[in-house]
Amino acid sequence: MYSRSHQLACYCVVAYFLFFHLAIASAYEQLPTVHLTNILSPKLAQSVYHRVDDVEVSGRSFLFRMDSDYGVYNIRSLVLLRIRVNEITTLGHAINQFDRHDEIFSNELRGQLRINAESAIDIITSPVSSATNLAGQIATNLNDALISTPKATPVKAFSYTGGESVDPVTAMHKRNIASQWGLDVYSTNPKVQEFLNAVAKARSSGHITAGAPQIGGKSGVSTNVTNRTAEAEILFLLKSKNELELDVINDNKLAGMNIRKDIRDEFIQHPFFSPTHKTRITHYLGLLEGVRNRSAFIQAVTEVEDEQQALAYQESVMMLLYYHQKIGPLLKLHAGKDVLQVIAQGNRMLYFAPVDIIFWSQSTEHLFDTLLNSISNAGFNGWELITPGILTKEARAQLEQRRFILREKFVQ
């Protein structure tokens, strides 16, 4: 029979492990609540043309509800919100300008962009329907933030909600108008396409000055990681070249990076990348001079299934170049099976996670512990997590405890 002191010691050990287990469990977070004022600048949150009414966390993405002069938008991800706000405010400025300088054309354009009061007034920001999106893909973990397993679902063609006109003159006018106003000629926003088509039609009919802005427009691309060299060339190409010409240019640039033809073909022909996405990704990747294994990025790209994922890749390659040129040289890319992994100068391992928010859950813990275990014997001098999003207080504390250098809001 055990002594009373021995029994007491056993009880203490059991109590300790129970307490330790509960302490670990209590650190896990449910979907956090976020407030608009904490994640959006005043200009992004509201203007005379739009107002972001609500935000919630869906997986690792923010889901915004935005009311505007052109309908109600449900927008998944902060990067897409920036694009939509730029589009809505640009359309608002255009209409106001036309009111002052061309009332007839202004009334015609208002007719093109009017909202049907009998409709639900709920504009899907990406007309592409797919089985998964960026948030859903990483709803329980970050494992597929960049690399996903192909799903057994039908592949649907990317919809540009208009795209290029078959008439080359009209197509040229449309590209010029988009460039003048800082809009994406391949935008999936139906209202942007209606605007561009209406103005292009007016110009093609002889109204050459129709829709000319008094001041230049702005892009919806984040300015913090925008590379002027790349953007100048990209915007020139989008203005002066058609879709087929862009494909040839992009393919030639990728070939110059020693990327195999089968990988290039899969990327160039991919249904979920618009010409804008492909051109921006190709040109930013081309500026990663001296970085080995750039083909890994293009191979990873081919797994995307919707616009949000396409934008995540675009955002990732822009972050890569910014880090490479402003913080420290990158040496080699690894697609990996979890997140984008990059070896940097100084024998450091970098992890890029293109998500809106990282909170501490069991799956998050498992991911980062697995990543650390995989490099524990490799002799790396340090590791970093780079994300355009934010970390919760608990996630930040847990990752700092694991000696991660954290770079949040990397593109804001």
XYZ file of C-alpha atoms in Angstrom:
412
model
C 0.000 0.000 0.000
C 1.263 3.421 -0.912
C 1.955 5.955 1.805
C -0.190 9.042 2.146
C 2.707 11.228 1.060
C 3.214 9.116 -2.061
C -0.489 9.349 -2.926
C -0.376 13.092 -2.431
C 2.622 13.347 -4.750
C 0.777 11.360 -7.426
C -2.264 13.624 -7.106
C 0.010 16.640 -7.545
C 1.572 15.193 -10.692
C -1.860 14.409 -12.165
C -3.136 17.858 -11.240
C -0.077 19.433 -12.835
C -0.612 17.634 -16.134
C -4.330 18.420 -16.101
C -3.534 22.067 -15.490
C -0.857 22.048 -18.211
C -3.295 20.471 -20.681
C -6.015 22.990 -19.880
C -3.526 25.842 -20.172
C -2.588 24.703 -23.664
C -6.212 24.231 -24.675
C -7.219 27.633 -23.335
C -4.603 29.261 -25.603
C -6.469 28.127 -28.701
C -8.729 30.794 -30.161
C -12.059 30.625 -31.899
C -12.714 32.851 -34.900
C -11.781 36.288 -33.564
C -13.932 39.383 -33.771
C -12.341 42.303 -35.604
C -13.341 45.943 -35.842
C -13.234 47.982 -39.020
C -11.369 50.850 -37.345
C -8.510 48.489 -36.499
C -7.935 47.172 -40.009
C -9.084 49.884 -42.450
C -7.876 53.413 -43.017
C -10.623 56.072 -43.033
C -10.365 56.447 -46.839
C -10.667 52.721 -47.366
C -13.584 52.449 -44.940
C -15.741 55.232 -46.399
C -16.023 57.862 -49.099
C -18.881 59.789 -50.705
C -19.313 56.817 -53.057
C -19.005 53.834 -50.706
C -19.149 52.660 -47.130
C -17.833 49.420 -45.655
C -20.637 48.387 -43.312
C -19.356 45.222 -41.722
C -16.474 42.781 -41.472
C -16.183 39.273 -40.124
C -13.518 36.613 -40.112
C -14.059 33.717 -42.480
C -11.282 31.181 -42.213
C -8.091 33.251 -42.544
C -9.741 35.989 -44.599
C -11.814 39.049 -43.864
C -15.286 39.109 -45.374
C -16.463 42.664 -45.991
C -19.905 44.002 -46.847
C -19.690 47.257 -48.766
C -22.556 49.529 -49.797
C -21.903 51.785 -52.779
C -23.514 53.927 -55.437
C -23.390 50.878 -57.713
C -24.708 48.163 -55.467
C -23.849 46.060 -52.440
C -20.624 44.097 -52.621
C -19.643 41.060 -50.564
C -15.868 41.084 -50.715
C -13.568 38.353 -49.464
C -10.014 39.490 -48.632
C -8.441 42.857 -47.986
C -6.532 42.878 -51.269
C -9.777 42.603 -53.243
C -11.408 45.296 -51.088
C -8.642 47.735 -52.067
C -9.304 47.008 -55.719
C -13.091 47.385 -55.416
C -12.865 50.640 -53.438
C -10.543 52.075 -56.086
C -12.996 51.026 -58.807
C -16.061 52.470 -57.065
C -14.432 55.811 -56.228
C -13.040 56.055 -59.768
C -16.496 55.498 -61.267
C -17.926 58.110 -58.912
C -15.288 60.674 -59.911
C -15.921 59.910 -63.575
C -19.672 60.470 -63.335
C -19.173 63.742 -61.460
C -16.680 64.946 -64.052
C -18.984 64.066 -66.938
C -21.827 65.954 -65.228
C -19.761 69.125 -65.509
C -18.365 68.661 -69.000
C -20.685 66.405 -70.997
C -24.221 66.179 -69.635
C -25.567 64.114 -72.539
C -22.860 61.502 -72.242
C -23.186 61.576 -68.449
C -26.890 60.729 -68.632
C -26.153 57.920 -71.076
C -23.477 56.533 -68.789
C -25.758 56.712 -65.764
C -28.217 54.616 -67.717
C -25.524 52.045 -68.350
C -24.537 51.865 -64.683
C -27.944 52.191 -63.045
C -28.987 49.588 -60.492
C -32.117 47.591 -61.113
C -34.281 48.304 -58.068
C -36.137 45.040 -58.528
C -32.953 43.006 -58.273
C -31.270 41.819 -55.119
C -28.525 44.407 -55.687
C -25.915 41.956 -54.554
C -22.917 41.997 -56.877
C -20.663 38.984 -56.714
C -17.176 40.428 -56.765
C -15.773 37.455 -58.621
C -18.158 35.920 -61.177
C -16.156 32.715 -61.081
C -17.853 30.004 -59.063
C -15.622 27.311 -57.647
C -15.671 24.645 -55.014
C -13.167 26.469 -52.840
C -11.785 29.950 -52.374
C -8.799 31.317 -50.497
C -10.641 31.580 -47.211
C -12.331 28.227 -47.481
C -9.130 26.601 -48.570
C -7.467 27.587 -45.296
C -10.500 27.697 -43.025
C -8.938 25.251 -40.602
C -5.246 25.716 -41.295
C -2.659 27.527 -43.356
C -1.461 24.424 -45.123
C -2.944 25.309 -48.489
C -2.444 29.061 -48.406
C -0.390 28.830 -51.558
C -0.258 25.186 -52.504
C -3.503 23.292 -52.878
C -4.380 19.766 -53.807
C -6.325 19.588 -57.075
C -10.005 19.029 -56.391
C -12.249 16.669 -58.306
C -14.534 19.511 -59.386
C -15.391 20.845 -62.839
C -13.051 23.598 -64.032
C -14.918 26.708 -65.120
C -13.545 29.364 -67.418
C -12.446 32.648 -65.892
C -15.032 35.335 -66.595
C -13.888 38.846 -67.376
C -17.497 40.089 -67.543
C -16.758 41.718 -70.848
C -13.073 41.493 -71.618
C -11.713 42.668 -74.953
C -13.904 43.677 -77.847
C -13.644 41.687 -81.057
C -13.308 44.999 -82.886
C -9.633 46.023 -82.616
C -10.411 49.761 -82.651
C -12.927 49.462 -79.813
C -10.528 47.194 -77.938
C -7.772 49.789 -78.288
C -10.069 52.532 -76.977
C -11.101 50.346 -74.039
C -7.502 49.679 -73.032
C -6.649 53.386 -73.321
C -9.640 54.382 -71.187
C -8.764 51.826 -68.512
C -5.198 53.126 -68.447
C -6.301 56.764 -68.195
C -8.593 56.057 -65.257
C -6.336 53.593 -63.443
C -8.748 50.687 -63.931
C -8.065 47.078 -64.854
C -9.394 46.402 -68.353
C -9.813 42.745 -67.265
C -11.627 43.555 -64.005
C -14.256 41.052 -62.876
C -16.414 43.907 -61.568
C -19.423 44.110 -63.951
C -19.832 47.855 -63.316
C -16.256 48.543 -64.399
C -16.851 46.627 -67.611
C -20.103 48.520 -68.266
C -18.277 51.819 -67.783
C -15.359 50.884 -70.048
C -17.643 49.481 -72.742
C -19.887 52.572 -72.760
C -16.974 55.011 -73.049
C -15.196 52.860 -75.656
C -18.393 52.713 -77.709
C -18.730 56.507 -77.574
C -15.142 57.014 -78.706
C -15.463 54.442 -81.471
C -18.528 56.338 -82.703
C -16.504 59.510 -83.171
C -16.842 61.107 -79.721
C -13.052 61.048 -79.264
C -12.930 63.111 -76.058
C -15.646 61.065 -74.337
C -14.644 59.918 -70.887
C -11.225 61.576 -70.835
C -10.235 62.168 -67.201
C -9.144 65.602 -66.045
C -6.607 63.914 -63.757
C -4.974 60.509 -63.924
C -6.477 57.571 -62.094
C -4.901 55.420 -59.401
C -4.364 51.691 -59.346
C -5.861 49.469 -56.662
C -2.466 47.810 -56.176
C -0.853 48.284 -52.774
C 1.688 51.116 -52.965
C 3.989 49.736 -50.249
C 5.307 46.902 -52.395
C 4.765 48.438 -55.807
C 7.937 48.431 -57.853
C 7.997 51.422 -60.194
C 10.116 49.681 -62.801
C 7.755 46.714 -62.985
C 4.545 48.744 -62.816
C 5.570 51.136 -65.580
C 6.220 48.246 -67.948
C 3.098 46.343 -66.870
C 0.776 49.309 -67.336
C 2.306 50.089 -70.733
C 1.772 46.511 -71.906
C -1.812 46.338 -70.625
C -2.554 49.536 -72.507
C -0.799 48.723 -75.780
C -1.114 44.946 -76.203
C -4.060 42.611 -76.588
C -4.497 39.378 -74.663
C -2.756 37.137 -77.197
C 0.198 39.508 -77.459
C 0.505 39.586 -73.676
C 0.599 35.790 -73.566
C 3.522 35.717 -76.003
C 5.436 38.394 -74.069
C 4.878 36.656 -70.732
C 5.845 33.277 -72.135
C 9.090 34.688 -73.530
C 9.980 36.288 -70.183
C 9.322 33.022 -68.339
C 11.423 31.125 -70.880
C 14.232 33.579 -70.124
C 14.031 32.420 -66.477
C 14.676 28.834 -67.631
C 11.161 27.707 -66.755
C 10.136 24.577 -68.645
C 7.658 24.901 -71.497
C 5.063 22.565 -69.967
C 5.039 24.654 -66.766
C 4.844 27.885 -68.774
C 1.978 26.570 -70.894
C -0.050 25.536 -67.869
C 0.348 29.000 -66.364
C -0.302 30.974 -69.557
C -3.400 28.898 -70.359
C -4.700 28.797 -66.803
C -8.411 29.715 -66.673
C -8.285 31.515 -63.308
C -5.618 34.071 -64.150
C -6.560 37.167 -66.089
C -3.990 38.755 -68.437
C -3.354 41.327 -65.710
C -2.542 38.674 -63.106
C -0.260 36.795 -65.476
C 1.568 39.918 -66.615
C 2.142 41.262 -63.105
C 3.302 37.893 -61.725
C 5.661 37.334 -64.665
C 7.266 40.760 -64.506
C 7.764 40.826 -60.733
C 9.192 37.313 -60.847
C 11.556 38.439 -63.598
C 12.999 41.124 -61.310
C 14.003 38.524 -58.706
C 17.478 38.452 -60.190
C 19.801 35.816 -58.794
C 17.000 33.920 -57.023
C 17.098 30.223 -57.874
C 14.183 27.901 -58.577
C 11.670 30.532 -59.713
C 9.879 27.761 -61.578
C 8.629 26.528 -58.183
C 6.499 29.654 -57.904
C 4.944 29.175 -61.343
C 4.294 25.500 -60.600
C 2.513 26.484 -57.394
C 0.469 29.089 -59.249
C -1.196 26.468 -61.424
C -3.114 25.081 -58.423
C -5.360 28.136 -57.942
C -9.128 27.842 -58.300
C -10.515 31.372 -58.068
C -9.746 35.075 -58.207
C -8.898 35.414 -54.510
C -6.166 32.812 -54.845
C -4.883 34.473 -58.026
C -4.629 37.777 -56.157
C -2.867 36.020 -53.263
C -0.164 34.833 -55.651
C 0.116 38.272 -57.200
C 0.470 39.791 -53.743
C 3.047 37.156 -52.774
C 5.387 37.793 -55.692
C 5.210 41.528 -55.007
C 6.160 40.867 -51.376
C 9.025 38.649 -52.533
C 10.495 41.386 -54.701
C 10.059 44.030 -52.007
C 11.874 41.852 -49.483
C 14.591 40.977 -52.024
C 15.312 44.607 -52.892
C 14.563 46.464 -49.650
C 15.292 44.078 -46.766
C 17.707 41.363 -47.839
C 18.588 39.203 -50.840
C 16.611 36.022 -51.432
C 18.516 32.969 -52.592
C 16.104 30.151 -53.435
C 12.346 29.536 -53.620
C 10.652 26.388 -52.354
C 6.998 25.739 -53.112
C 6.697 23.277 -50.263
C 3.432 21.629 -49.293
C 2.359 24.225 -46.765
C 3.270 27.878 -47.345
C 5.723 29.539 -49.689
C 9.208 28.969 -48.275
C 12.249 31.004 -49.253
C 15.883 30.737 -48.229
C 17.377 34.185 -47.688
C 20.907 35.467 -47.312
C 22.403 34.703 -43.922
C 20.973 31.180 -44.041
C 17.524 32.318 -42.936
C 14.219 30.619 -43.731
C 11.275 32.831 -44.673
C 7.618 31.827 -44.727
C 5.187 33.934 -46.772
C 1.498 33.628 -45.820
C -0.866 35.742 -48.019
C -3.791 35.814 -45.573
C -5.728 38.538 -43.764
C -5.447 37.197 -40.221
C -3.612 34.496 -38.303
C -5.082 33.372 -34.995
C -3.916 30.601 -32.713
C -5.750 27.333 -33.212
C -4.712 23.717 -32.942
C -4.138 23.528 -36.691
C -2.104 26.759 -36.677
C 0.066 25.368 -33.906
C 0.497 22.096 -35.781
C 1.512 23.907 -38.973
C 4.214 26.076 -37.449
C 5.566 23.349 -35.194
C 5.785 21.087 -38.246
C 7.626 23.789 -40.184
C 10.094 24.261 -37.345
C 10.638 20.529 -36.989
C 11.400 20.261 -40.699
C 14.237 22.797 -40.454
C 15.498 21.943 -36.964
C 18.458 19.967 -38.267
C 19.211 22.178 -41.263
C 21.303 24.710 -39.373
C 19.287 27.812 -40.241
C 20.246 30.931 -38.326
C 16.676 32.153 -37.981
C 13.205 32.126 -39.464
C 10.585 34.741 -40.288
C 6.877 34.910 -41.020
C 5.845 37.548 -43.558
C 2.171 38.313 -44.085
C 0.085 41.177 -45.496
C -2.405 40.493 -42.713
C -2.417 40.733 -38.929
C -1.782 38.355 -36.049
C -3.888 38.124 -32.928
C -2.196 38.788 -29.609
C -2.118 35.079 -28.784
C -0.742 34.079 -32.193
C 1.962 36.722 -31.912
C 2.968 35.545 -28.440
C 3.104 31.882 -29.475
C 5.180 32.566 -32.584
C 7.569 34.876 -30.768
C 8.027 32.107 -28.211
C 9.078 29.917 -31.149
C 11.622 32.615 -32.096
C 9.891 33.747 -35.275
C 10.657 37.242 -36.539
C 7.229 38.565 -37.488
C 6.495 41.020 -40.287
C 2.799 41.924 -40.264
C 0.871 44.250 -42.576
C 3.677 43.809 -45.050
C 1.872 45.395 -48.016
C -0.318 47.974 -46.290
